[in-house]
Coordinates of C-alpha atoms in Angstrom, one line a residue:
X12 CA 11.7 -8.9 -33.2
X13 CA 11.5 -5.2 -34.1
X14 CA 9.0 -4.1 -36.9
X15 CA 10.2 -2.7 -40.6
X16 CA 9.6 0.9 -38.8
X17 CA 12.2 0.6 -36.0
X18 CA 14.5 -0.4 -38.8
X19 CA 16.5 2.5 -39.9
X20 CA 16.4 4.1 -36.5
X21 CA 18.0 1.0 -35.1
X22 CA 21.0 0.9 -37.5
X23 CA 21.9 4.4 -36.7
X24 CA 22.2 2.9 -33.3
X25 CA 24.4 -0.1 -34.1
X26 CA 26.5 2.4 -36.6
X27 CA 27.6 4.2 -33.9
X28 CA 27.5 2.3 -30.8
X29 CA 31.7 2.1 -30.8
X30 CA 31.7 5.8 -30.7
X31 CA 28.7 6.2 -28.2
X32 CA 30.6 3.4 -25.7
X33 CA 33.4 5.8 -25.8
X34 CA 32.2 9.0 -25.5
X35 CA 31.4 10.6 -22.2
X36 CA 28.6 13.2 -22.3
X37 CA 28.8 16.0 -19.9
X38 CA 26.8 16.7 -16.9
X39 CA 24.5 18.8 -17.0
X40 CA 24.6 22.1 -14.5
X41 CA 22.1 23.1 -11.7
X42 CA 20.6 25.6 -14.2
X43 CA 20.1 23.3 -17.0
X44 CA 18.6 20.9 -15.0
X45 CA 16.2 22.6 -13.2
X46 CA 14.9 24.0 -16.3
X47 CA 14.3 20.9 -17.8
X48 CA 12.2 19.4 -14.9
X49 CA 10.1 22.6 -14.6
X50 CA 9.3 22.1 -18.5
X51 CA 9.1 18.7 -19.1
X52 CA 8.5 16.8 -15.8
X53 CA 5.2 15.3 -14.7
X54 CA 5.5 17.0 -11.7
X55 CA 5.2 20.1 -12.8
X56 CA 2.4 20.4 -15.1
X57 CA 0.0 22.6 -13.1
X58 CA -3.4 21.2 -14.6
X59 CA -2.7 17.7 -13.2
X60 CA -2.7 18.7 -10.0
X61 CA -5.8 20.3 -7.5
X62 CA -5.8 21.7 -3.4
X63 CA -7.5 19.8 -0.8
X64 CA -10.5 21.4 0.7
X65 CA -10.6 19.3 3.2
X66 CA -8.1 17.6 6.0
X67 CA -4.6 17.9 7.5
X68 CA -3.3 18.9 4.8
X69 CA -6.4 21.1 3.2
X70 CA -5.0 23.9 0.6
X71 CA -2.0 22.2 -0.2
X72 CA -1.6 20.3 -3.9
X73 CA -1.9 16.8 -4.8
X74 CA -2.6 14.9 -8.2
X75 CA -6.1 14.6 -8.8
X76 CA -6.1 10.8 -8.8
X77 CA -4.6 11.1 -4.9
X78 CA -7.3 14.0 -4.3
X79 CA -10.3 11.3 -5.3
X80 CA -9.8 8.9 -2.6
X81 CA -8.4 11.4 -0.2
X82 CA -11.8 13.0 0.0
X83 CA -13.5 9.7 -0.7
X84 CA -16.0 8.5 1.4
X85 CA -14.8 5.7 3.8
X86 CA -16.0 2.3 2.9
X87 CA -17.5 2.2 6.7
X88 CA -19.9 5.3 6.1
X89 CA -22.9 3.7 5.8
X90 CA -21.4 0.3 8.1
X91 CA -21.2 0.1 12.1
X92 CA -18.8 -2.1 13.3
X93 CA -18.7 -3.5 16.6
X94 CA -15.4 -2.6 18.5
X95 CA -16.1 -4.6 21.7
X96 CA -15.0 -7.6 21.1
X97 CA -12.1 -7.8 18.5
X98 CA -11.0 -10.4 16.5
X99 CA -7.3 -9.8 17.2
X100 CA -5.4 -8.7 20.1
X101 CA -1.7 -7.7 19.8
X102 CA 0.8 -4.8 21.4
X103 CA 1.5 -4.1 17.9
X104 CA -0.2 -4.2 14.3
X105 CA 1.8 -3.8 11.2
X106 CA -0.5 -3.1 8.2
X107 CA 1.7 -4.3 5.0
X108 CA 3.7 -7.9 4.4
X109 CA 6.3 -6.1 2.2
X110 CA 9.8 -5.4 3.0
X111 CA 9.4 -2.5 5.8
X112 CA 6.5 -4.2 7.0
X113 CA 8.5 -7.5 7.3
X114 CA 11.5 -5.9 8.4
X115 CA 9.2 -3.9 11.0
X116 CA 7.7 -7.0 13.1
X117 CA 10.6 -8.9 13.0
X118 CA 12.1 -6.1 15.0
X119 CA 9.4 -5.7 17.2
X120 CA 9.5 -9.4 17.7
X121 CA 12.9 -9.0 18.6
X122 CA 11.8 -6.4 21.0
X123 CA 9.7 -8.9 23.1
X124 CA 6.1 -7.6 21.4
X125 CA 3.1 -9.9 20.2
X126 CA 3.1 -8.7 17.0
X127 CA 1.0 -9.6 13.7
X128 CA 1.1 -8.5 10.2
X129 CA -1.8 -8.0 8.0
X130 CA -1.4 -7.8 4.6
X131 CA -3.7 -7.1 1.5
X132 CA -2.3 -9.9 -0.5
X133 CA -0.1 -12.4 -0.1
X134 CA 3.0 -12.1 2.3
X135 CA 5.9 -10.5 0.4
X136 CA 3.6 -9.5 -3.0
X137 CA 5.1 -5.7 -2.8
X138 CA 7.0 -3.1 -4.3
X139 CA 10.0 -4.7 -2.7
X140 CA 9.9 -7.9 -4.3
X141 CA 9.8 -6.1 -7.9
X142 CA 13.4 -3.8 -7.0
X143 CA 16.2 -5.0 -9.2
X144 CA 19.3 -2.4 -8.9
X145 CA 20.5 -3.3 -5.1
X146 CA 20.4 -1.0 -2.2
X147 CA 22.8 1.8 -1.3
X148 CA 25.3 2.0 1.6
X149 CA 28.1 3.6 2.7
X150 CA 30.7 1.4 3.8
X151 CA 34.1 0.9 1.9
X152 CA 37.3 2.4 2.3
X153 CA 36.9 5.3 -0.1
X154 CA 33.1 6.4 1.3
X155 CA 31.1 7.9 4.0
X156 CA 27.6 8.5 5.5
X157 CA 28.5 12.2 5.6
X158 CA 29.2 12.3 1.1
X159 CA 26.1 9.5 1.3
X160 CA 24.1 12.1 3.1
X161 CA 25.1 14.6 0.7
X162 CA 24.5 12.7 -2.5
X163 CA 20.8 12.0 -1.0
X164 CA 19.6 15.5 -0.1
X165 CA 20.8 17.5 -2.9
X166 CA 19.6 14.6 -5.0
X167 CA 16.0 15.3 -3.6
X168 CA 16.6 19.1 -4.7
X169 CA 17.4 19.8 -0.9
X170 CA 13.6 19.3 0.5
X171 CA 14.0 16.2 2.5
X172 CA 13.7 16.1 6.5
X173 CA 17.4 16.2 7.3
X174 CA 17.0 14.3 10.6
X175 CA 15.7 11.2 8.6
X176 CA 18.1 11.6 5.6
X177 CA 20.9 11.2 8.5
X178 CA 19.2 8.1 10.2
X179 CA 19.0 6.5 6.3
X180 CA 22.6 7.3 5.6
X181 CA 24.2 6.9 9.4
X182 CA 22.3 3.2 9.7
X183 CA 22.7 2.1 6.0
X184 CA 26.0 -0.2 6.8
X185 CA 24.4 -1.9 10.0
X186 CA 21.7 -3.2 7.7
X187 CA 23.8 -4.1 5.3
X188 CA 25.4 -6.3 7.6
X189 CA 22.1 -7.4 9.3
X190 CA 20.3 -8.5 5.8
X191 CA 24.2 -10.1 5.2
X192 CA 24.0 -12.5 8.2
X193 CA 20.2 -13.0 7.6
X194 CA 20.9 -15.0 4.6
X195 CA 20.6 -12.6 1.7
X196 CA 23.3 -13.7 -0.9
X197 CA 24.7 -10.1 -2.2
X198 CA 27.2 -10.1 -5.2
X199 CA 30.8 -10.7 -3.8
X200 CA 34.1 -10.8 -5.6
X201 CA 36.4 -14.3 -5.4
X202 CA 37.6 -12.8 -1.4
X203 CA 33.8 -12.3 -0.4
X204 CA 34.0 -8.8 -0.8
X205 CA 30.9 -6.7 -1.6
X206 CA 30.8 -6.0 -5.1
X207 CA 29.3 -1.8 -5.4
X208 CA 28.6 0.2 -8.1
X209 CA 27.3 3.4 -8.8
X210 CA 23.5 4.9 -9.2
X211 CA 22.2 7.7 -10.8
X212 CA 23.9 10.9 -8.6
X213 CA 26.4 9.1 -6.4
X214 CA 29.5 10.1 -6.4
X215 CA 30.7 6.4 -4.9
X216 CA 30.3 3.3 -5.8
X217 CA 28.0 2.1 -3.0
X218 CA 25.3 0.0 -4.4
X219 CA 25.1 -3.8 -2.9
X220 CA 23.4 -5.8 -5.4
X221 CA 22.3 -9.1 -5.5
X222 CA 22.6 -9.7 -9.9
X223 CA 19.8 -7.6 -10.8
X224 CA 16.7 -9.3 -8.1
X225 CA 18.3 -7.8 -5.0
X226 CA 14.6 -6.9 -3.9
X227 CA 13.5 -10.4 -4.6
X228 CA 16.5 -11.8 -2.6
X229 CA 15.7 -9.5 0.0
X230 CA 11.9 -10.3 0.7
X231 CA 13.0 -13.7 0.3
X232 CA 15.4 -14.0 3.5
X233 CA 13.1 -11.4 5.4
X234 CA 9.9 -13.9 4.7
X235 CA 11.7 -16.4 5.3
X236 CA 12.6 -15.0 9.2
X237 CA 9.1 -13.8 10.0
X238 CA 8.1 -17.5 9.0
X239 CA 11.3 -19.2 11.9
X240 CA 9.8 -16.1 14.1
X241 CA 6.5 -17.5 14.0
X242 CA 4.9 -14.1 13.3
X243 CA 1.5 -14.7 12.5
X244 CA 0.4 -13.2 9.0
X245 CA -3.3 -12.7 7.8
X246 CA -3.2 -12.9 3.7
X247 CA -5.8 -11.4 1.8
X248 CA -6.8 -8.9 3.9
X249 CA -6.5 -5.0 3.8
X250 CA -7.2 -2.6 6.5
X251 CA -9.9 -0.4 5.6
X252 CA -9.5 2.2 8.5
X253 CA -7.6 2.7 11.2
X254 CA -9.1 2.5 14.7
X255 CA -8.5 5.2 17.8
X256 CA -9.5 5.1 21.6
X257 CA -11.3 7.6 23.2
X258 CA -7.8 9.8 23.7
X259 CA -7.4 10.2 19.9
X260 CA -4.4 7.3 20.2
X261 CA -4.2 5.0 17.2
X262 CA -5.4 1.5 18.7
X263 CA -5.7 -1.0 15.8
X264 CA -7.6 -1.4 12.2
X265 CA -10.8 -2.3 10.6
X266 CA -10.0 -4.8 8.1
X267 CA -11.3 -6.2 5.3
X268 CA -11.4 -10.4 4.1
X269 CA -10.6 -9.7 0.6
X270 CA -12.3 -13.3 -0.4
X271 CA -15.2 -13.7 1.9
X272 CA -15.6 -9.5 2.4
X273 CA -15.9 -10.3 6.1
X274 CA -15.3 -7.9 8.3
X275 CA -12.4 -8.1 11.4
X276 CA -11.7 -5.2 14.0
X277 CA -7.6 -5.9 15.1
X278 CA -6.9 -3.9 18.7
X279 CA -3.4 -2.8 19.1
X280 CA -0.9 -1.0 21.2
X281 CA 0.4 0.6 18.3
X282 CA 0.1 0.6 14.7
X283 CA 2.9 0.1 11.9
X284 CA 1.5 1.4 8.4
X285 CA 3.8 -0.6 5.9
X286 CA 1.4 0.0 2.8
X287 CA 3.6 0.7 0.1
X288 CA 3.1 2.7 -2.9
X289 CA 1.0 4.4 -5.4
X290 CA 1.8 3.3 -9.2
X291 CA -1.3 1.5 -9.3
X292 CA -3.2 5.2 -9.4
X293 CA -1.4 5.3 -12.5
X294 CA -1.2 9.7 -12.1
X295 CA -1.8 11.4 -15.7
X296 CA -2.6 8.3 -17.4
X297 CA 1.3 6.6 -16.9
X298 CA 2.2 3.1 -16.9
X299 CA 3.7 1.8 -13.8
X300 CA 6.6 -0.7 -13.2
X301 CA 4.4 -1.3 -9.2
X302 CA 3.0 -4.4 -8.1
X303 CA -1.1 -5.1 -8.2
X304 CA -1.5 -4.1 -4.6
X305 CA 0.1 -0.5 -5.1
X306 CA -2.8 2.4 -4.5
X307 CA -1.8 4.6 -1.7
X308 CA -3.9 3.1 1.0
X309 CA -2.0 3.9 3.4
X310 CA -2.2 7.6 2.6
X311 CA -5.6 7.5 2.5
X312 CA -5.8 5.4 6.2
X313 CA -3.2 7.5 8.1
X314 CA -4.7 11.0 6.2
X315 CA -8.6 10.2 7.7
X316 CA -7.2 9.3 11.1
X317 CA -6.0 12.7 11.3
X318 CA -2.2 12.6 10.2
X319 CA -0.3 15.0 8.0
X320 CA 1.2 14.0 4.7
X321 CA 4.5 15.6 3.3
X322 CA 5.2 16.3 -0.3
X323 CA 2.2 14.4 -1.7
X324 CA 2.4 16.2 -5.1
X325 CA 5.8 14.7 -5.8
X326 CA 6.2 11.1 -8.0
X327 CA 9.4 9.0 -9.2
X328 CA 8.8 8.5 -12.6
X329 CA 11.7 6.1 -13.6
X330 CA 13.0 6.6 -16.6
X331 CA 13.7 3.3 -18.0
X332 CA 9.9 1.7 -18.3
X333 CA 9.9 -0.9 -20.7
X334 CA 8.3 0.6 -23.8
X335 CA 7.9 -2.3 -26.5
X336 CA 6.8 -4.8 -26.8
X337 CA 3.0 -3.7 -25.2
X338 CA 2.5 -7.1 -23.3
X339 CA 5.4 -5.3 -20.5
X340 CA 4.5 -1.4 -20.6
X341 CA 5.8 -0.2 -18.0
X342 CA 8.1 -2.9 -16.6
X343 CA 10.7 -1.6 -14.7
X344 CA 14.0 -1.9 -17.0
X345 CA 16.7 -1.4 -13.3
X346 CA 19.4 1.4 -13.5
X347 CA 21.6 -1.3 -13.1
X348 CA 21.9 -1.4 -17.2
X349 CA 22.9 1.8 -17.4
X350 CA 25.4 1.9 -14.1
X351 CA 27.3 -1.0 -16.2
X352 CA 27.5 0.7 -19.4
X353 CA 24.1 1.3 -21.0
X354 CA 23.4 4.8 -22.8
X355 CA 20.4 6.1 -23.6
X356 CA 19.9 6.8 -27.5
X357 CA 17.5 8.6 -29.2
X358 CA 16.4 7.8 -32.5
X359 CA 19.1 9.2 -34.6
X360 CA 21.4 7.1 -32.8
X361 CA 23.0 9.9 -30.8
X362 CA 23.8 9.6 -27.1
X363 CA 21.7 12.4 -25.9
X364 CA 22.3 12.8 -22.1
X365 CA 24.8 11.6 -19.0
X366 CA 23.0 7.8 -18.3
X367 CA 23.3 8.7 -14.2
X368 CA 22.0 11.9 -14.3
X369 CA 19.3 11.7 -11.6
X370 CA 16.2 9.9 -12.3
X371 CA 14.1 12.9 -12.2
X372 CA 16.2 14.6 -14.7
X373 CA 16.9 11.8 -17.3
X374 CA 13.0 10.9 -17.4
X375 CA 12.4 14.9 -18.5
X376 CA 15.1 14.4 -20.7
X377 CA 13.2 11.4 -22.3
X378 CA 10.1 13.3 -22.7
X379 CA 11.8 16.2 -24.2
X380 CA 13.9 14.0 -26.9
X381 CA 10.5 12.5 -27.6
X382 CA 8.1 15.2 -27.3
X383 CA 9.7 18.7 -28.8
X384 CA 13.2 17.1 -30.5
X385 CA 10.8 15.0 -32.3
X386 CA 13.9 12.5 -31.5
X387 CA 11.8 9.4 -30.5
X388 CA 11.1 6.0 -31.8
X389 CA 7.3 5.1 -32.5
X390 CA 5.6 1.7 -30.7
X391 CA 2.5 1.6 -31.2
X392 CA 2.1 2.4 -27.6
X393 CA 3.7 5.8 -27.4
X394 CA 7.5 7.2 -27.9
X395 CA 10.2 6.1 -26.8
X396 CA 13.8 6.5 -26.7
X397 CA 16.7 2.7 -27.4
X398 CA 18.7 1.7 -24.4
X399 CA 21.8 0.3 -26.0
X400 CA 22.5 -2.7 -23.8
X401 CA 24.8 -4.4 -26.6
X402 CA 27.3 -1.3 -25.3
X403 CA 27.4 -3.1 -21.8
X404 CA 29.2 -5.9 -23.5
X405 CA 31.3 -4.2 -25.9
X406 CA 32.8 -2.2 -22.7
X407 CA 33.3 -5.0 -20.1
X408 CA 33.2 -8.2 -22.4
X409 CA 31.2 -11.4 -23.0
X410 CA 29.3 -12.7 -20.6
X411 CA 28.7 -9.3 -18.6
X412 CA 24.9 -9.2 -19.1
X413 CA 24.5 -13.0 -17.9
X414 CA 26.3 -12.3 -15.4
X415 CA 25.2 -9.0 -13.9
X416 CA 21.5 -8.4 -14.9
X417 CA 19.9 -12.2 -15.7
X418 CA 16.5 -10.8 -14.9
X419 CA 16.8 -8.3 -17.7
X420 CA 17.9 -10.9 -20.2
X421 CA 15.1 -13.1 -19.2
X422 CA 12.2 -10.2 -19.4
X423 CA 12.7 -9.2 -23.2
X424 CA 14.1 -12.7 -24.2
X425 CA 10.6 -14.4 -23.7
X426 CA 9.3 -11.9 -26.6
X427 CA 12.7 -12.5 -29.1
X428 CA 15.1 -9.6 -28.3
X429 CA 18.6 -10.6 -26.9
X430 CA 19.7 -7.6 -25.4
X431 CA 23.1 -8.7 -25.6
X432 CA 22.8 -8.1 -29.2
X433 CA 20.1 -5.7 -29.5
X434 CA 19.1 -2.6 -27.7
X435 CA 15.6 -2.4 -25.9
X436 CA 13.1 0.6 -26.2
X437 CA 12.2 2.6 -23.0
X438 CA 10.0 5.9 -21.8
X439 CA 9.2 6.8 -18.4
X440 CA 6.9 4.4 -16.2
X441 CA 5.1 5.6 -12.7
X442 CA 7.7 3.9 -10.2
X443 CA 7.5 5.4 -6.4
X444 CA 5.6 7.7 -4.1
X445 CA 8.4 10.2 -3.2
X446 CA 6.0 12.0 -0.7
X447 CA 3.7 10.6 2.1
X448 CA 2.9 10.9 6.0
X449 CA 5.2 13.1 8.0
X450 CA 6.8 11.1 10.5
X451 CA 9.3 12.1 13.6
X452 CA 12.9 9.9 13.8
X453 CA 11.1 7.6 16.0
X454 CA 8.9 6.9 12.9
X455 CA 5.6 8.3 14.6
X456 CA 3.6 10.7 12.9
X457 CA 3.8 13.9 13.9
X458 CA -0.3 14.1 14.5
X459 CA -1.6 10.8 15.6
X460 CA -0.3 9.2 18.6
X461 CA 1.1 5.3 18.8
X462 CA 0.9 5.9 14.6
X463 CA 4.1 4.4 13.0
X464 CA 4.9 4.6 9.3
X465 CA 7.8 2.9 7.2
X466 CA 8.9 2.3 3.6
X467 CA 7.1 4.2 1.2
X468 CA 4.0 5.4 3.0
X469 CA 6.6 7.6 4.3
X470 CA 7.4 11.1 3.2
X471 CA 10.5 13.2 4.0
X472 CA 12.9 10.5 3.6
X473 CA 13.9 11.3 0.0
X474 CA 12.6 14.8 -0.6
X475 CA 11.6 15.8 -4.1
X476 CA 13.5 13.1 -5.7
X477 CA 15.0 9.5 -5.0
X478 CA 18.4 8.0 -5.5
X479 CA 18.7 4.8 -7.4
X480 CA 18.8 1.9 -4.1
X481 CA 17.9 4.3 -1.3
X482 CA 14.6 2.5 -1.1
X483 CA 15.8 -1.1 -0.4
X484 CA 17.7 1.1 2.4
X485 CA 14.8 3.1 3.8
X486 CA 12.8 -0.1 4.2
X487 CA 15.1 -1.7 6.2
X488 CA 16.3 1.7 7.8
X489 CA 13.0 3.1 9.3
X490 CA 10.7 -0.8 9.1
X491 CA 13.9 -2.1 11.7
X492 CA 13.7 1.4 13.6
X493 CA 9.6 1.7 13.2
X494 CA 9.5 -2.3 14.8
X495 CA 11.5 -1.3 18.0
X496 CA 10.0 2.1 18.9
X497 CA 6.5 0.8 18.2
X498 CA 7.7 -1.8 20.4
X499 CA 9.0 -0.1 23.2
X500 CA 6.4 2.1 23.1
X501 CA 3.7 -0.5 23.7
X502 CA 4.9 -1.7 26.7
X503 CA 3.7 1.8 28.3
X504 CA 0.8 2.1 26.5
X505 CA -3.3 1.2 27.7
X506 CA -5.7 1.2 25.1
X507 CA -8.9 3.2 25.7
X508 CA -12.2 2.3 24.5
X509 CA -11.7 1.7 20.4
X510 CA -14.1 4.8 18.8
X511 CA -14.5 4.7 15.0
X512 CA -15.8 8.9 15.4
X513 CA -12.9 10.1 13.7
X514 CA -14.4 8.3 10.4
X515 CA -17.7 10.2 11.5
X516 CA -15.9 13.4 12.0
X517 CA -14.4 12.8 8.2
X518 CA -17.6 12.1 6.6
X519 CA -18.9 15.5 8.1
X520 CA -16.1 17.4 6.9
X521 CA -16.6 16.0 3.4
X522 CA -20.2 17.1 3.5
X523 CA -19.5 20.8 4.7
X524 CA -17.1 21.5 2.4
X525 CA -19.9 20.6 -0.5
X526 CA -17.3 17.8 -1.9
X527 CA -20.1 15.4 -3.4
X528 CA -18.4 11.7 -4.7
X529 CA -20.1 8.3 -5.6
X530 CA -16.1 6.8 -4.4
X531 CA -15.3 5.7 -1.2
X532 CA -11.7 4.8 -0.5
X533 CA -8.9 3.3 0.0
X534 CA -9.2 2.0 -3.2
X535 CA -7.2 -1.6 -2.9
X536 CA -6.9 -2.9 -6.2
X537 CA -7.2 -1.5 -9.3
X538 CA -9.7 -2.5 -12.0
X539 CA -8.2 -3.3 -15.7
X540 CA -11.8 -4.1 -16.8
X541 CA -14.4 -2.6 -19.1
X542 CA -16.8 -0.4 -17.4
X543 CA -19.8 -2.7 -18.3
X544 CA -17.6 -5.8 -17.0
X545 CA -16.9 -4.4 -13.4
X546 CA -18.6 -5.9 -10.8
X547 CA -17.7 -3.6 -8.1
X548 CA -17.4 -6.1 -5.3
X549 CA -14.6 -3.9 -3.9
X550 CA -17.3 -0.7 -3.8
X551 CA -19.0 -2.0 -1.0
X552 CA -18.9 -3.4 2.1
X553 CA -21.5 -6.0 2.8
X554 CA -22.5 -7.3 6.1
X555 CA -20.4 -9.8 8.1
X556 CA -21.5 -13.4 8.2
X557 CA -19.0 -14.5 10.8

């Protein structure tokens, strides 16, 4: 499958791919690596990044892309909408269908809540569904939350809210059991054992897996409970701005039919945000391994109803995006290869780097080996740097691959390449939001009253940096905990009369700082289109026809 250019490159790989399966390259010190993410990681590059002028958060840095539809104009700027008689009714709203979303209202329903989830797409089309490698948790003989807890915050370079890192790491083995006797079929050994391995930066092998779809097999048993719940979901439609009463309380959501562009008004006790990611901004041009719906809107939602965000100007960019061939840029190729034997090689066929470093550190390592080492393979598309998946084989035996990571095989089979026998090209694709809104451990945010947030809207959770499977956890971990305190607290709570003036308040502020945009925000989808072949239905809001 590999063009005549990749030709000489790849026998230096298969020349020494006994010797690479053998050797153990060193880790890398404190020193080294902080050196090589301030020179070579997205993050750091200055010029990509501005300071908000406006907001909760106003002089702090984000990427530009995040700084557009921050100071946006809302899509309601120009639109009233009646709040007197909503369309919906419920003690509590969860904005999202992914896998904190889902996890969130089953909880709440367990809680004795009328609960409802609103989602932009369809129910389970998230970021969740896409996550291959498994999800982390402390709980064999030889582990603990308190060396979890330490692998996780000095794996985020020390930034992350401790208080939540210790409800991520302390609850990770209840949910393991709780997803267990929901249905989801993990990886067990002939006594129906937990099979773990390790991530990048664990120091124990604690990573539950389901073969290499544990995501998928996880949204699948969740769905699959909201649906015996009888949890109503609303498909297809995205909340456009979040609604307060006259006490500055969250109290529901404007939403948004993404077919008929009718507009709904939801009242609620409380609000879950559940929105998911960001890759879909695709920051400083990168391919992303994120689902369709994955553009930060709940940033954008809980940031103009007056909550803070923390560490917006920090990305995951995974290091193993699928490179060739072009029709899956940016696919995301699961750690999983490399925790079962897989080395990263550059083009001269020499293992370059420790394959678990962190993710943060081996996707700067990529760009270094490609960019000043002058080390990487050309695709057409870019550089890129061989994953030598033939070596997970050679170590373990026949039959591993099959066996372990199906998904994998399947992906680059459909285009020729047996990674059994032949190693697959990869460079570093756009794959989470580390930062997002601040929340307390109740998962409120620390601004806006009767505000939850879970999954990755969140910030704090990871710090600077994720750990390979600690977002499977954090989804269950704070959408479980988010469901019941949004719950409980909604059973205190009376609404006051629904006020969109916050949104007024925003559009103000946008026009005395001097910020002058044509975009109005959040943005929902992307658009993969020519500019003279958009039709930019989603850059307006026309009136509703109910």
């Amino acid at each position: 499958m590999y063009p005549e250019s990749m030709m000489e490159s790849l026998k230096k790989v298969e020349a020494n791919r006994a010797a690479n399966a053998a050797y153990e390259p060193a880790r890398m010190s404190a020193e080294d690596k902080d050196a090589l993410l301030k020179k070579y990681h997205p993050d750091y590059i200055e010029d990509q990044f501005e300071n908000l002028k406006i907001g909760p958060n106003k002089g702090e840095k984000v990427p530009h892309e995040l700084a557009a539809m921050l100071q946006a104009h809302s899509r309601l700027a120009n639109y009233e909408v009646d709040l007197s008689n909503p369309d919906y009714d419920v003690d509590v709203l969860v904005i999202g269908g992914g896998g904190s979303g889902s996890a969130a209202a089953i909880m709440a329903n367990e809680g004795g809540a009328n609960v409802m989830i609103v989602t932009k797409l369809r129910h389970g089309d998230a970021n969740t569904m896409m996550a291959e490698g498994g999800i982390q948790a402390a709980d064999k003989e030889n582990d603990s939350p308190a060396q979890h807890f330490i692998d996780c915050y000095g794996g985020g370079h020390f930034a992350a809210k401790k208080e939540l890192v210790y409800k991520l790491v302390t609850e990770a083995p209840d949910c393991i059991l709780w997803l267990n006797h929901l249905g989801v079929e993990f990886d067990k050994d002939e006594d129906g054992r937990m099979v773990t391995t390790h991530g990048g930066g664990t120091s124990r092998k604690r990573m539950h897996a389901a073969k290499d779809y544990s995501g998928a097999e996880i949204m699948r048993t969740l769905r699959d409970e909201v649906i015996n719940r009888k949890i109503p979901v609303v498909d297809f439609t995205s909340a456009i701005e979040i609604i307060k009463d006259d006490k500055g309380n969250a109290a529901g959501a404007v939403l948004l039919n993404m077919e008929t562009r009718q507009i709904k008004v939801a009242k609620a006790k409380t609000v879950i945000i559940c929105t998911g990611g960001a890759g879909r901004m695709h920051y400083q041009g990168f391919p992303t391994s994120n689902h369709y719906g994955a553009t930060a809107d709940g940033l954008v939602l809980g940031y103009r109803a007056g909550a803070k965000l923390l560490y917006p100007d920090t990305l995951q960019y995974h290091p193993t995006g699928a490179a060739y061939p072009s029709q899956i840029l940016g696919a995301l190729v699961t750690e999983k290869v490399r925790s079962i034997g897989a080395k990263l090689v550059n083009a001269n066929g020499e293992v370059y780097i420790h394959p678990l470093e962190t993710r943060d550190v081996n996707a700067a390592g990529i760009i270094r080996e490609t960019s000043d080492r002058g080390n990487g393979i050309d695709t057409g598309d870019g550089q890129a740097v061989w994953l030598d998946t033939p070596m997970i084989e050679l170590i373990h035996g026949e039959g591993t691959i099959m066996k372990r990571i199906p998904a994998m095989h399947r992906m680059f089979a459909k285009f020729g390449i047996d990674i059994r026998k032949e190693p697959i090209l990869v460079y570093p694709t756009l794959h989470y939001q580390n930062g997002g809104l601040d929340i307390d451990t109740n998962c409120m945010t620390t601004e806006v009253e009767n505000l939850f947030v879970a999954g990755e809207a969140v910030g704090g959770i990871h710090g600077r940096n994720r750990l390979m499977g600690n977002s499977l956890l954090d989804i269950i971990v704070f959408g479980r905990d988010a469901g019941i305190a949004a719950a409980a607290k909604a059973k205190d709570v009376t609404v006051g009369n629904l006020t969109l003036d916050h949104v007024k308040a925003f559009e103000k502020e946008l026009a005395d700082a001097g910020i002058e945009t044509e975009l109005i925000s959040p943005k929902l989808l992307p658009d993969y289109r020519p500019e003279d072949k958009k039709d930019h239905m989603l850059d307006v809001i026309v009136p509703d026809y109910k």
